[in-house]
Coordinates of C-alpha atoms in Angstrom, one line a residue:
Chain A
X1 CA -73.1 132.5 22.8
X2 CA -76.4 132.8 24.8
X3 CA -76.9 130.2 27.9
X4 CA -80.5 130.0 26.7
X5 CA -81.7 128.2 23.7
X6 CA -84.9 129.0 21.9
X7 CA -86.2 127.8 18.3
X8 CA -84.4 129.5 15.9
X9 CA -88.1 130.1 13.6
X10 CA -91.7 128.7 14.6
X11 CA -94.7 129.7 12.4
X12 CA -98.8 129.0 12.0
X13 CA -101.6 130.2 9.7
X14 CA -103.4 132.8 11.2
X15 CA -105.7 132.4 14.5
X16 CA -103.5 129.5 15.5
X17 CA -101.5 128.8 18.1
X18 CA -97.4 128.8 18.4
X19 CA -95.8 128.1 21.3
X20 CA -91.7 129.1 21.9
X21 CA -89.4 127.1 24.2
X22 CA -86.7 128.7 26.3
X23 CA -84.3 125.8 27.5
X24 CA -81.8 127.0 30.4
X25 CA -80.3 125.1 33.1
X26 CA -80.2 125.3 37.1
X27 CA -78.5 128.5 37.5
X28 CA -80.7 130.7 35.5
X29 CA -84.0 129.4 35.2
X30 CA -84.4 126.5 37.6
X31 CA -83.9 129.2 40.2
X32 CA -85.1 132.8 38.7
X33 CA -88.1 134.5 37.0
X34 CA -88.1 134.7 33.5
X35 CA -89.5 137.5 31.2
X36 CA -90.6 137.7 27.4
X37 CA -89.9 140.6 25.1
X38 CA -91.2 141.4 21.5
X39 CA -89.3 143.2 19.1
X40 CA -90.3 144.0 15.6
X41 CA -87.0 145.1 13.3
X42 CA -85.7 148.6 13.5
X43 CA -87.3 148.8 16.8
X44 CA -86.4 148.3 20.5
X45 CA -87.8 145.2 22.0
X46 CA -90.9 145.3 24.3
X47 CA -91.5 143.7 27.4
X48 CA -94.4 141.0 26.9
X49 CA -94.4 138.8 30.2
X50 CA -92.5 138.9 33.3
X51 CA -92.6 136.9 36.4
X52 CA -92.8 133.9 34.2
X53 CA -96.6 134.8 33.6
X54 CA -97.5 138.1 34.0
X55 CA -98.9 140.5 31.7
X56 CA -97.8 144.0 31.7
X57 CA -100.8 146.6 30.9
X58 CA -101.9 146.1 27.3
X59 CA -100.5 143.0 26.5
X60 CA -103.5 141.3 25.3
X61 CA -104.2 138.0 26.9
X62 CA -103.2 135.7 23.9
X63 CA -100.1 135.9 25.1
X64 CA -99.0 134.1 27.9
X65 CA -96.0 132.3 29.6
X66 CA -95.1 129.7 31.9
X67 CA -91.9 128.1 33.6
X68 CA -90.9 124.2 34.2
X69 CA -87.8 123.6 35.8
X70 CA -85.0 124.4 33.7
X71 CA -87.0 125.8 30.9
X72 CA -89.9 128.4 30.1
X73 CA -92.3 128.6 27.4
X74 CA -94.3 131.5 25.1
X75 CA -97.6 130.7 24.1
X76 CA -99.4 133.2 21.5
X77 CA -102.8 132.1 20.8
X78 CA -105.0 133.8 18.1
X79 CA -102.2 134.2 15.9
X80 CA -102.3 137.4 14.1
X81 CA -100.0 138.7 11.1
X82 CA -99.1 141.8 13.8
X83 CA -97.6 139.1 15.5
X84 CA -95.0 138.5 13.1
X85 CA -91.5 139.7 15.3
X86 CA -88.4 138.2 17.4
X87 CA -89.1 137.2 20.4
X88 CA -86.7 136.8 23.3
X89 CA -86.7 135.2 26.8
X90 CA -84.9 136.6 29.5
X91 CA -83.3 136.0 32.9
X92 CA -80.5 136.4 35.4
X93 CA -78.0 133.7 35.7
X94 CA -76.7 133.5 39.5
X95 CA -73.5 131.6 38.3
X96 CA -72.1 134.3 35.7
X97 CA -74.3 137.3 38.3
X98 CA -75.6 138.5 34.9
X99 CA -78.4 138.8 32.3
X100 CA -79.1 136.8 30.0
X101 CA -81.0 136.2 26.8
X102 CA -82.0 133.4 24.7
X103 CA -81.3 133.1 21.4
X104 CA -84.2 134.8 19.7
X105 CA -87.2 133.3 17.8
X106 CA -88.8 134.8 14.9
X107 CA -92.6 134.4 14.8
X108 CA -94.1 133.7 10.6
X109 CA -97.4 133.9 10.3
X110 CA -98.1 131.9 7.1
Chain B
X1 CA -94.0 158.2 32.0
X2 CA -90.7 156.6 32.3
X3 CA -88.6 157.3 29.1
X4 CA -85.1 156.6 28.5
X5 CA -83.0 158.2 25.8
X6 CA -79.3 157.0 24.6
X7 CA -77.1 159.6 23.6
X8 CA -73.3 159.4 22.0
X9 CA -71.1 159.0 18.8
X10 CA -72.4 156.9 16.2
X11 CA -68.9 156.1 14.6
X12 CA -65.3 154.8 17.0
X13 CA -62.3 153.9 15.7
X14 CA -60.6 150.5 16.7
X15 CA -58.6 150.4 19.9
X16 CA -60.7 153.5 20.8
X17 CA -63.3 153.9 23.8
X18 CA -67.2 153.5 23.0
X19 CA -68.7 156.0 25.7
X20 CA -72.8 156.5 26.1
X21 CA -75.0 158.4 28.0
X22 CA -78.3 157.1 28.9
X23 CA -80.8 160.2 30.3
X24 CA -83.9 159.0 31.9
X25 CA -87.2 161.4 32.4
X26 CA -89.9 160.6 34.6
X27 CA -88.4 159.0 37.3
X28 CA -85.1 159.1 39.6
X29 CA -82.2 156.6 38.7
X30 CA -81.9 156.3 42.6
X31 CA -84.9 154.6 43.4
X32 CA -84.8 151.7 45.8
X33 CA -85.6 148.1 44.0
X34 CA -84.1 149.4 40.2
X35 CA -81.5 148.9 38.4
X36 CA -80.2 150.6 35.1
X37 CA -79.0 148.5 32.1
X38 CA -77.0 148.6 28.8
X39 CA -77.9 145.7 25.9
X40 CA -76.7 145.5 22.8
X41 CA -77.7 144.0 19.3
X42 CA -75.3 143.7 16.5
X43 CA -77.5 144.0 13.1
X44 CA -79.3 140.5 12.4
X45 CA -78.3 139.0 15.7
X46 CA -79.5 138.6 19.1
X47 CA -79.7 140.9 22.7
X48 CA -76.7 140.9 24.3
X49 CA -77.0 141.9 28.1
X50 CA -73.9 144.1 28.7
X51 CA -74.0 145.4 32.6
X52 CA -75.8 147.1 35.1
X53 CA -76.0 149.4 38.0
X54 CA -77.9 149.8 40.9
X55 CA -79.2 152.2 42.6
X56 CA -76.9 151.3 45.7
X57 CA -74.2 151.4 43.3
X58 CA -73.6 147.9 43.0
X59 CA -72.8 147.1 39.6
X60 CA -72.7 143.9 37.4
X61 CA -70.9 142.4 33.9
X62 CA -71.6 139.8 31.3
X63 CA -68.2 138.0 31.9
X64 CA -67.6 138.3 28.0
X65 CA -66.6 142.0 28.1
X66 CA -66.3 142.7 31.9
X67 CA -62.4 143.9 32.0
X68 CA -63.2 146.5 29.0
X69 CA -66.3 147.4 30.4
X70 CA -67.2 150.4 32.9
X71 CA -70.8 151.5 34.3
X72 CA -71.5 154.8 35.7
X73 CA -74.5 156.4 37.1
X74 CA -74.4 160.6 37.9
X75 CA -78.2 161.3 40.2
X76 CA -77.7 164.8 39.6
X77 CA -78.4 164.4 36.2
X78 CA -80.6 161.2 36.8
X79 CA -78.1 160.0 34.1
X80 CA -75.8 156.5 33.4
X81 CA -72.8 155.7 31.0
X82 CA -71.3 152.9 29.6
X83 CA -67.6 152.8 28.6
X84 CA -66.0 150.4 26.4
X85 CA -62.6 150.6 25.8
X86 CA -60.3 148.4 22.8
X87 CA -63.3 148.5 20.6
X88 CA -63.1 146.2 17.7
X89 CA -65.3 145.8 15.0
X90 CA -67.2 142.9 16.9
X91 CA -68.5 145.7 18.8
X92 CA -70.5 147.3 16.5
X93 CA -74.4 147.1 17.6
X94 CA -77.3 148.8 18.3
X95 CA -76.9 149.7 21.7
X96 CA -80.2 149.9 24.3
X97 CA -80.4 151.2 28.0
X98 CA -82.9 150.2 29.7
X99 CA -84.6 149.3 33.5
X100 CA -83.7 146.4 35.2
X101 CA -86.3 145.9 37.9
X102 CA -83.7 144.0 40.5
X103 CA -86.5 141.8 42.2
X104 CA -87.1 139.4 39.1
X105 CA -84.5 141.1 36.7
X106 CA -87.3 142.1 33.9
X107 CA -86.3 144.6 31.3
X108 CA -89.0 147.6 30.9
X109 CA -88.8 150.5 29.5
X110 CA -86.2 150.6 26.9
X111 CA -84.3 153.4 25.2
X112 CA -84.8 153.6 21.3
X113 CA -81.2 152.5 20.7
X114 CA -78.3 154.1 19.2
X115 CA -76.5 152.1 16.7
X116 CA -72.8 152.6 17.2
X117 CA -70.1 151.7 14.4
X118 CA -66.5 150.8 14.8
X119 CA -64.3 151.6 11.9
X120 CA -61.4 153.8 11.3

């Protein structure tokens, strides 16, 4: 059981936007950086954002993140169907002094 | 280029020991800031972070499998391992290593995976 929740599904016609939540509490989020990976199936997953907002190089800039308090959000604007993977946030949690994922959401383009 | 590559027995029997290798290329395992990660998957679920170790040795467990659960790390080889002993059948996965980068605790690169099957 993961400690961070995100939509289980979200989806949008293509060249819209979807946005995916990542809901933690203060041990994990409130107080560390949270990163973004992309995985499509039978492959590994791929590191999308880190430092809450940063882009790695080639990571297009329709992606992007951001961090709240307690919770952390993927925003993927320009929706294309090679969008169409899981995506998972990630982050330490100081109380457990471990990793940890959320839940996974899988991205539809309709 | 740093590339990471799992390396192991695909198939353990119940009550055995899972044991993988990861082998990382392009980089030393013992650079400051780093740390060096195994994650599982099981087949339609989610990521599950399983441990790392650093490269001052310190080492760290998900609390869900910490007392079956050892991490190694051999600089000669500029390898790590992961052992798992009283495998069940919950343990089956794909299983990832991977970088931890210890100052914000992103994941990048990752292994391709090895998928690892308990069953007698």
């Amino acid at each position: 059981q993961s400690v961070l929740t995100q939509p289980p599904s979200v989806s949008a016609a293509p060249g819209q936007k979807v946005t995916i939540s990542c809901s933690g509490s203060s041990s994990n989020i409130g107080d560390k950086y949270v990163s973004w990976y992309q995985q499509f199936p039978g492959t590994a997953p791929k590191l999308l954002i880190y430092d809450n907002n940063k882009r790695p190089s080639g990571i297009p800039d329709r992606f992007s993140g951001s961090k709240s308090d307690t919770s952390a959000t993927l925003g993927i604007t320009g929706l294309q169907t090679g969008d169409e993977a899981d995506y998972y946030c990630g982050t330490w949690d100081t109380s457990l002094s471990a990793g940890v994922f959320g839940t996974g959401t899988k991205v539809t383009v309709l | 280029q740093l590339q990471l590559q799992e390396s192991g027995p695909g198939l353990v029997k119940p009550s055995d020991t899972l044991s993988l290798t990861c082998t990382v290329s392009g980089g030393s395992i013992s650079i400051s800031g780093y740390c060096w990660a195994w994650i599982r998957q099981p087949a339609g679920k989610g990521l599950e972070w399983i441990a790392i170790i650093c490269h001052n040795g310190m080492t760290y467990f998900n609390p869900s499998v910490k007392s079956r659960v050892t991490i190694s790390a051999d600089t000669s080889n500029n390898q790590f391992s992961l052992r798992l002993t009283s495998v069940t059948a919950a343990d089956t996965a794909v299983y990832y290593c991977a970088r931890h980068v210890s100052y914000s605790d992103w994941i990048d690169p990752w292994g391709q995976g090895t998928l690892v099957t308990v069953s007698s």
